[in-house]
PDB file of C-alpha atoms and ligand atoms in Angstrom:
ATOM      1  CA  MET A   1      76.002  97.406 120.692  1.00 52.00           C
ATOM      2  CA  ILE A   2      76.041  93.655 121.519  1.00 58.00           C
ATOM      3  CA  ARG A   3      74.745  92.204 124.745  1.00 57.00           C
ATOM      4  CA  LEU A   4      74.413  88.516 125.195  1.00 57.00           C
ATOM      5  CA  ASN A   5      74.336  87.330 128.882  1.00 57.00           C
ATOM      6  CA  LYS A   6      74.663  83.660 129.515  1.00 57.00           C
ATOM      7  CA  LYS A   7      73.833  81.893 132.783  1.00 65.00           C
ATOM      8  CA  ASN A   8      77.403  81.235 133.495  1.00 74.00           C
ATOM      9  CA  GLU A   9      78.830  84.730 134.223  1.00 78.00           C
ATOM     10  CA  ASP A  10      82.444  83.604 133.213  1.00 80.00           C
ATOM     11  CA  GLU A  11      81.115  82.905 129.729  1.00 83.00           C
ATOM     12  CA  ALA A  12      78.972  86.127 129.528  1.00 86.00           C
ATOM     13  CA  VAL A  13      79.532  88.470 126.542  1.00 88.00           C
ATOM     14  CA  ASN A  14      78.980  92.159 127.299  1.00 90.00           C
ATOM     15  CA  VAL A  15      80.073  94.472 124.483  1.00 92.00           C
ATOM     16  CA  THR A  16      78.766  97.996 124.373  1.00 94.00           C
ATOM     17  CA  VAL A  17      79.625 101.167 122.355  1.00 94.00           C
ATOM     18  CA  LYS A  18      81.295 102.438 125.503  1.00 95.00           C
ATOM     19  CA  SER A  19      83.495  99.444 125.827  1.00 95.00           C
ATOM     20  CA  ILE A  20      84.477  99.551 122.209  1.00 95.00           C
ATOM     21  CA  ASP A  21      85.194 103.248 122.522  1.00 94.00           C
ATOM     22  CA  LYS A  22      87.491 102.683 125.545  1.00 95.00           C
ATOM     23  CA  GLY A  23      89.273  99.795 123.776  1.00 95.00           C
ATOM     24  CA  HIS A  24      89.796 101.550 120.440  1.00 94.00           C
ATOM     25  CA  HIS A  25      92.039 104.039 122.092  1.00 93.00           C
ATOM     26  CA  ASN A  26      94.424 101.029 122.731  1.00 94.00           C
ATOM     27  CA  VAL A  27      94.554  99.826 119.200  1.00 94.00           C
ATOM     28  CA  THR A  28      97.931  99.981 117.366  1.00 95.00           C
ATOM     29  CA  TYR A  29      98.959  98.922 113.982  1.00 96.00           C
ATOM     30  CA  ARG A  30     102.497  97.610 113.726  1.00 97.00           C
ATOM     31  CA  GLY A  31     103.142  99.318 117.008  1.00 96.00           C
ATOM     32  CA  VAL A  32     101.800 102.757 116.022  1.00 97.00           C
ATOM     33  CA  LYS A  33      98.621 104.151 117.718  1.00 95.00           C
ATOM     34  CA  ALA A  34      95.861 103.734 115.284  1.00 94.00           C
ATOM     35  CA  ILE A  35      92.554 105.168 116.618  1.00 88.00           C
ATOM     36  CA  ARG A  36      89.724 103.529 114.682  1.00 90.00           C
ATOM     37  CA  CYS A  37      86.937 101.219 115.597  1.00 92.00           C
ATOM     38  CA  PRO A  38      87.951  97.508 114.976  1.00 90.00           C
ATOM     39  CA  PHE A  39      84.892  96.855 112.709  1.00 94.00           C
ATOM     40  CA  ASP A  40      86.105  99.737 110.486  1.00 96.00           C
ATOM     41  CA  TYR A  41      89.506  98.289 109.805  1.00 96.00           C
ATOM     42  CA  VAL A  42      87.562  95.365 108.066  1.00 96.00           C
ATOM     43  CA  MET A  43      85.565  97.796 106.007  1.00 97.00           C
ATOM     44  CA  TYR A  44      88.589  99.849 105.067  1.00 98.00           C
ATOM     45  CA  GLN A  45      90.422  96.790 103.969  1.00 97.00           C
ATOM     46  CA  MET A  46      87.488  95.608 101.776  1.00 98.00           C
ATOM     47  CA  ILE A  47      86.900  99.104 100.351  1.00 98.00           C
ATOM     48  CA  ILE A  48      90.480  99.508  99.322  1.00 98.00           C
ATOM     49  CA  SER A  49      90.600  96.220  97.689  1.00 97.00           C
ATOM     50  CA  GLU A  50      87.386  97.227  95.763  1.00 98.00           C
ATOM     51  CA  VAL A  51      88.085 100.783  94.923  1.00 98.00           C
ATOM     52  CA  LYS A  52      91.828 100.608  94.398  1.00 98.00           C
ATOM     53  CA  PRO A  53      92.288 104.365  94.966  1.00 98.00           C
ATOM     54  CA  ASP A  54      95.483 105.846  93.633  1.00 98.00           C
ATOM     55  CA  LEU A  55      95.127 108.773  96.157  1.00 98.00           C
ATOM     56  CA  ILE A  56      93.621 108.638  99.657  1.00 98.00           C
ATOM     57  CA  ILE A  57      93.420 111.992 101.479  1.00 98.00           C
ATOM     58  CA  GLU A  58      93.175 111.493 105.247  1.00 98.00           C
ATOM     59  CA  VAL A  59      92.218 114.525 107.263  1.00 98.00           C
ATOM     60  CA  GLY A  60      93.573 113.844 110.824  1.00 98.00           C
ATOM     61  CA  THR A  61      96.682 111.827 111.241  1.00 97.00           C
ATOM     62  CA  ARG A  62      97.526 111.826 115.019  1.00 96.00           C
ATOM     63  CA  LYS A  63     100.358 109.316 115.417  1.00 96.00           C
ATOM     64  CA  GLY A  64      99.820 107.912 112.051  1.00 97.00           C
ATOM     65  CA  GLY A  65      98.684 104.345 112.690  1.00 97.00           C
ATOM     66  CA  GLY A  66      95.629 104.784 110.499  1.00 97.00           C
ATOM     67  CA  ALA A  67      97.725 106.047 107.590  1.00 98.00           C
ATOM     68  CA  TYR A  68     100.217 103.284 108.126  1.00 98.00           C
ATOM     69  CA  TYR A  69      97.539 100.652 107.873  1.00 98.00           C
ATOM     70  CA  LEU A  70      96.151 102.221 104.718  1.00 98.00           C
ATOM     71  CA  ALA A  71      99.637 102.576 103.136  1.00 98.00           C
ATOM     72  CA  ASP A  72     100.263  98.866 103.773  1.00 98.00           C
ATOM     73  CA  LEU A  73      96.870  98.026 102.117  1.00 97.00           C
ATOM     74  CA  LEU A  74      97.887 100.160  99.155  1.00 98.00           C
ATOM     75  CA  ASP A  75     101.152  98.186  99.138  1.00 97.00           C
ATOM     76  CA  SER A  76      99.092  94.986  98.923  1.00 95.00           C
ATOM     77  CA  ILE A  77      97.406  96.211  95.684  1.00 95.00           C
ATOM     78  CA  GLY A  78     100.691  97.681  94.403  1.00 96.00           C
ATOM     79  CA  ASN A  79      99.412 101.110  93.778  1.00 96.00           C
ATOM     80  CA  GLY A  80      98.501 104.501  95.391  1.00 98.00           C
ATOM     81  CA  VAL A  81      99.632 107.102  97.932  1.00 98.00           C
ATOM     82  CA  ILE A  82      98.292 108.817 100.935  1.00 98.00           C
ATOM     83  CA  HIS A  83      98.304 112.444 101.687  1.00 98.00           C
ATOM     84  CA  THR A  84      97.622 112.696 105.408  1.00 98.00           C
ATOM     85  CA  ILE A  85      96.910 116.059 107.021  1.00 98.00           C
ATOM     86  CA  ASP A  86      97.158 117.285 110.579  1.00 98.00           C
ATOM     87  CA  ILE A  87      97.795 120.633 112.423  1.00 98.00           C
ATOM     88  CA  VAL A  88     100.474 119.172 114.692  1.00 97.00           C
ATOM     89  CA  ASP A  89     103.365 116.803 114.163  1.00 97.00           C
ATOM     90  CA  GLU A  90     102.976 113.733 116.502  1.00 97.00           C
ATOM     91  CA  VAL A  91     103.617 111.308 113.704  1.00 97.00           C
ATOM     92  CA  GLU A  92     105.959 108.426 114.307  1.00 97.00           C
ATOM     93  CA  GLN A  93     109.080 108.252 112.190  1.00 97.00           C
ATOM     94  CA  GLU A  94     108.247 104.912 110.531  1.00 97.00           C
ATOM     95  CA  VAL A  95     105.058 106.335 109.281  1.00 97.00           C
ATOM     96  CA  LYS A  96     106.758 109.367 107.795  1.00 96.00           C
ATOM     97  CA  GLU A  97     109.245 107.085 106.067  1.00 97.00           C
ATOM     98  CA  HIS A  98     106.652 104.887 104.490  1.00 98.00           C
ATOM     99  CA  LYS A  99     107.026 105.322 100.728  1.00 98.00           C
ATOM    100  CA  ARG A 100     103.311 105.729 100.048  1.00 98.00           C
ATOM    101  CA  ILE A 101     102.679 108.352 102.809  1.00 98.00           C
ATOM    102  CA  ARG A 102     103.079 112.099 102.500  1.00 98.00           C
ATOM    103  CA  PHE A 103     102.461 114.034 105.627  1.00 98.00           C
ATOM    104  CA  PHE A 104     101.182 117.674 105.725  1.00 98.00           C
ATOM    105  CA  THR A 105     101.114 119.726 108.926  1.00 97.00           C
ATOM    106  CA  ASP A 106      99.237 122.820 107.852  1.00 97.00           C
ATOM    107  CA  GLY A 107      95.605 121.583 108.363  1.00 98.00           C
ATOM    108  CA  TRP A 108      92.944 120.737 105.961  1.00 98.00           C
ATOM    109  CA  ALA A 109      92.036 124.294 105.087  1.00 98.00           C
ATOM    110  CA  ASN A 110      95.606 124.962 103.767  1.00 98.00           C
ATOM    111  CA  TYR A 111      95.846 121.768 101.704  1.00 98.00           C
ATOM    112  CA  ASP A 112      96.320 122.627  98.099  1.00 98.00           C
ATOM    113  CA  ILE A 113      93.728 120.618  96.197  1.00 97.00           C
ATOM    114  CA  ASN A 114      95.785 121.097  92.925  1.00 98.00           C
ATOM    115  CA  LEU A 115      98.003 118.294  94.413  1.00 98.00           C
ATOM    116  CA  ALA A 116      95.237 115.840  93.648  1.00 97.00           C
ATOM    117  CA  LYS A 117      94.671 116.771  90.057  1.00 95.00           C
ATOM    118  CA  ASP A 118      96.963 114.137  88.556  1.00 95.00           C
ATOM    119  CA  PHE A 119      95.147 111.237  90.282  1.00 98.00           C
ATOM    120  CA  ASN A 120      92.321 109.176  88.845  1.00 97.00           C
ATOM    121  CA  LYS A 121      90.743 107.297  91.751  1.00 98.00           C
ATOM    122  CA  ILE A 122      90.445 109.482  94.815  1.00 98.00           C
ATOM    123  CA  LEU A 123      89.087 108.490  98.271  1.00 98.00           C
ATOM    124  CA  ILE A 124      88.700 110.995 101.131  1.00 98.00           C
ATOM    125  CA  ILE A 125      88.663 110.275 104.874  1.00 98.00           C
ATOM    126  CA  GLU A 126      87.495 113.035 107.222  1.00 98.00           C
ATOM    127  CA  ASP A 127      88.907 112.173 110.687  1.00 98.00           C
ATOM    128  CA  ALA A 128      89.909 115.562 112.308  1.00 98.00           C
ATOM    129  CA  SER A 129      88.340 117.393 115.164  1.00 98.00           C
ATOM    130  CA  HIS A 130      84.807 116.131 114.638  1.00 98.00           C
ATOM    131  CA  MET A 131      83.332 119.523 115.324  1.00 98.00           C
ATOM    132  CA  TYR A 132      80.365 120.119 113.097  1.00 98.00           C
ATOM    133  CA  GLU A 133      81.963 123.132 111.647  1.00 98.00           C
ATOM    134  CA  ASP A 134      85.236 121.422 110.709  1.00 98.00           C
ATOM    135  CA  THR A 135      83.553 118.369 109.352  1.00 98.00           C
ATOM    136  CA  THR A 136      81.275 120.511 107.095  1.00 98.00           C
ATOM    137  CA  GLY A 137      84.444 122.394 105.983  1.00 98.00           C
ATOM    138  CA  VAL A 138      86.070 119.296 104.946  1.00 98.00           C
ATOM    139  CA  LEU A 139      82.968 117.839 103.111  1.00 98.00           C
ATOM    140  CA  ASN A 140      82.681 121.113 101.184  1.00 98.00           C
ATOM    141  CA  LYS A 141      86.205 121.420 100.317  1.00 98.00           C
ATOM    142  CA  PHE A 142      86.971 117.892  99.368  1.00 98.00           C
ATOM    143  CA  HIS A 143      83.707 116.247  98.069  1.00 98.00           C
ATOM    144  CA  SER A 144      84.264 117.180  94.421  1.00 98.00           C
ATOM    145  CA  LEU A 145      87.720 115.384  94.344  1.00 98.00           C
ATOM    146  CA  VAL A 146      86.012 112.051  95.105  1.00 98.00           C
ATOM    147  CA  SER A 147      85.852 109.690  92.064  1.00 98.00           C
ATOM    148  CA  LYS A 148      82.726 108.012  91.032  1.00 98.00           C
ATOM    149  CA  ASP A 149      82.319 104.698  92.887  1.00 98.00           C
ATOM    150  CA  SER A 150      84.645 105.843  95.550  1.00 98.00           C
ATOM    151  CA  TYR A 151      84.089 107.154  98.973  1.00 98.00           C
ATOM    152  CA  LEU A 152      83.924 110.168 101.209  1.00 98.00           C
ATOM    153  CA  ILE A 153      84.283 108.543 104.545  1.00 98.00           C
ATOM    154  CA  VAL A 154      83.214 110.622 107.591  1.00 98.00           C
ATOM    155  CA  GLU A 155      84.617 109.174 110.765  1.00 98.00           C
ATOM    156  CA  ASP A 156      83.175 109.199 114.269  1.00 97.00           C
ATOM    157  CA  GLY A 157      79.473 109.985 114.056  1.00 98.00           C
ATOM    158  CA  ILE A 158      79.396 107.493 116.997  1.00 97.00           C
ATOM    159  CA  ILE A 159      80.005 110.587 119.263  1.00 96.00           C
ATOM    160  CA  ASN A 160      76.169 111.099 119.338  1.00 97.00           C
ATOM    161  CA  GLU A 161      75.558 107.632 120.692  1.00 96.00           C
ATOM    162  CA  LEU A 162      78.194 108.300 123.284  1.00 96.00           C
ATOM    163  CA  GLY A 163      76.317 111.401 124.509  1.00 96.00           C
ATOM    164  CA  LEU A 164      78.841 113.904 123.101  1.00 97.00           C
ATOM    165  CA  GLU A 165      76.746 115.542 120.385  1.00 96.00           C
ATOM    166  CA  LYS A 166      76.551 118.980 122.127  1.00 97.00           C
ATOM    167  CA  LYS A 167      80.321 119.030 122.740  1.00 98.00           C
ATOM    168  CA  TYR A 168      80.786 118.746 119.019  1.00 98.00           C
ATOM    169  CA  ASN A 169      77.931 121.082 118.115  1.00 98.00           C
ATOM    170  CA  GLY A 170      76.101 118.208 116.429  1.00 98.00           C
ATOM    171  CA  GLY A 171      79.375 116.632 115.128  1.00 98.00           C
ATOM    172  CA  PRO A 172      79.835 114.551 111.974  1.00 98.00           C
ATOM    173  CA  LEU A 173      76.191 113.365 111.916  1.00 98.00           C
ATOM    174  CA  ARG A 174      74.792 116.967 111.724  1.00 98.00           C
ATOM    175  CA  ALA A 175      77.239 117.666 108.905  1.00 98.00           C
ATOM    176  CA  ILE A 176      76.256 114.556 107.100  1.00 98.00           C
ATOM    177  CA  ARG A 177      72.605 115.289 107.561  1.00 98.00           C
ATOM    178  CA  GLU A 178      72.913 118.703 105.961  1.00 98.00           C
ATOM    179  CA  PHE A 179      75.334 117.612 103.267  1.00 98.00           C
ATOM    180  CA  LEU A 180      73.417 114.769 101.753  1.00 98.00           C
ATOM    181  CA  PRO A 181      70.271 116.598 100.585  1.00 98.00           C
ATOM    182  CA  LYS A 182      72.467 119.063  98.652  1.00 98.00           C
ATOM    183  CA  HIS A 183      74.619 116.236  96.952  1.00 98.00           C
ATOM    184  CA  PRO A 184      72.428 113.677  95.425  1.00 98.00           C
ATOM    185  CA  GLU A 185      75.572 112.210  93.763  1.00 98.00           C
ATOM    186  CA  TYR A 186      76.327 110.779  97.242  1.00 98.00           C
ATOM    187  CA  ILE A 187      74.401 107.834  99.104  1.00 98.00           C
ATOM    188  CA  VAL A 188      75.082 106.299 102.516  1.00 98.00           C
ATOM    189  CA  ASP A 189      76.450 102.867 101.543  1.00 98.00           C
ATOM    190  CA  ARG A 190      74.558 100.634 103.974  1.00 98.00           C
ATOM    191  CA  ARG A 191      76.693  97.697 102.903  1.00 98.00           C
ATOM    192  CA  TRP A 192      79.382  99.060 105.047  1.00 98.00           C
ATOM    193  CA  CYS A 193      77.470 100.778 107.761  1.00 98.00           C
ATOM    194  CA  ASP A 194      75.288  97.800 108.581  1.00 98.00           C
ATOM    195  CA  MET A 195      77.649  94.961 107.862  1.00 96.00           C
ATOM    196  CA  PHE A 196      77.759  93.759 111.590  1.00 95.00           C
ATOM    197  CA  GLY A 197      74.361  95.202 112.580  1.00 95.00           C
ATOM    198  CA  LYS A 198      72.680  98.533 112.135  1.00 97.00           C
ATOM    199  CA  ASN A 199      75.375 101.151 112.085  1.00 97.00           C
ATOM    200  CA  ALA A 200      77.825  98.831 113.810  1.00 96.00           C
ATOM    201  CA  THR A 201      80.581 101.199 113.019  1.00 97.00           C
ATOM    202  CA  PHE A 202      82.065 104.267 114.538  1.00 97.00           C
ATOM    203  CA  ASN A 203      81.386 105.848 111.138  1.00 98.00           C
ATOM    204  CA  VAL A 204      77.570 106.118 111.584  1.00 98.00           C
ATOM    205  CA  ASN A 205      76.026 106.844 108.186  1.00 98.00           C
ATOM    206  CA  GLY A 206      79.584 107.788 107.353  1.00 98.00           C
ATOM    207  CA  TYR A 207      80.388 105.622 104.370  1.00 98.00           C
ATOM    208  CA  LEU A 208      79.307 108.009 101.591  1.00 98.00           C
ATOM    209  CA  ARG A 209      79.578 106.468  98.105  1.00 98.00           C
ATOM    210  CA  LYS A 210      79.664 108.738  95.054  1.00 98.00           C
ATOM    211  CA  ILE A 211      77.333 107.195  92.623  1.00 98.00           C
ATOM    212  CA  LYS A 212      77.306 109.713  89.851  1.00 96.00           C
TER     213      LYS A 212
HETATM  214  C1  SAM B 301      90.996 111.305 115.683  1.00 86.51           C
HETATM  215  S1  SAM B 301      92.536 111.890 115.473  1.00 86.51           S
HETATM  216  C2  SAM B 301      93.111 111.138 113.923  1.00 86.51           C
HETATM  217  C3  SAM B 301      93.248 109.693 114.123  1.00 86.51           C
HETATM  218  C4  SAM B 301      93.994 109.039 112.799  1.00 86.51           C
HETATM  219  N1  SAM B 301      93.298 109.191 111.657  1.00 86.51           N
HETATM  220  C5  SAM B 301      94.270 107.601 113.190  1.00 86.51           C
HETATM  221  O1  SAM B 301      93.781 106.752 112.383  1.00 86.51           O
HETATM  222  O2  SAM B 301      94.889 107.332 114.163  1.00 86.51           O
HETATM  223  C6  SAM B 301      92.270 113.558 115.085  1.00 86.51           C
HETATM  224  C7  SAM B 301      93.396 114.343 114.529  1.00 86.51           C
HETATM  225  O3  SAM B 301      92.833 115.540 113.818  1.00 86.51           O
HETATM  226  C8  SAM B 301      93.749 116.523 113.976  1.00 86.51           C
HETATM  227  N2  SAM B 301      93.210 117.779 113.441  1.00 86.51           N
HETATM  228  C9  SAM B 301      92.335 118.787 114.332  1.00 86.51           C
HETATM  229  N3  SAM B 301      92.096 119.771 113.556  1.00 86.51           N
HETATM  230  C10 SAM B 301      92.619 119.664 112.239  1.00 86.51           C
HETATM  231  C11 SAM B 301      92.708 120.302 111.077  1.00 86.51           C
HETATM  232  N4  SAM B 301      91.956 121.568 111.065  1.00 86.51           N
HETATM  233  N5  SAM B 301      93.258 119.826 110.041  1.00 86.51           N
HETATM  234  C12 SAM B 301      93.842 118.617 110.138  1.00 86.51           C
HETATM  235  N6  SAM B 301      93.936 117.953 111.220  1.00 86.51           N
HETATM  236  C13 SAM B 301      93.202 118.289 112.226  1.00 86.51           C
HETATM  237  C14 SAM B 301      94.142 116.452 115.457  1.00 86.51           C
HETATM  238  O4  SAM B 301      95.334 117.177 115.663  1.00 86.51           O
HETATM  239  C15 SAM B 301      94.241 114.978 115.578  1.00 86.51           C
HETATM  240  O5  SAM B 301      95.550 114.443 115.600  1.00 86.51           O
END
């Protein structure tokens, strides 16, 4: 991603997608594992401050660090809740106790979308298995819930760059590629994808903005 070698080896900067990938597994938020690319934390912070969602649905919770971060951001704007969905319960207690977080353990396919009907500004984050089939399933199930000028964020298209495309049967990028032509109401928001350089994000082409 970034390579800048200086003459003095001690001062060399050598950052790659692989090194960021390795490091991002060590990221915590308030002590809870929060598996996201550091660039994307900045983007999320800016998006939440702009969109001011009253409901975020996060598909894929793991330990809950990502949801914890988002919940505190909602606290900072004084509004909103998170429905975070997984298939296993590995979530830390303090995350479950956050007043803005509701945790579901039945998987995205069993989430009742009627739970979203009383909210006005909805933002969706797809961060589950990253298999093409799962990502497509999530996009198809949740896209209509997203409010105009809000986002459907598809995490981890970076797996292609990491050489893992086959393992995930094309993964999130294949799902996005097929989804967009059928949904002209969405565009890839390059403002976020390219903020630090072309697709300098783990959510490659994954910030989908609903424009109509
Ligand atoms: C990349 S981790 C999520 C990371 C989390 N969003 C964070 O910020 O730390 C992916 C999670 O998706 C979950 N998952 C896999 N299949 C799922 C499904 N069908 N529905 C919901 N979650 C699923 C996995 O159990 C795993 O905990």
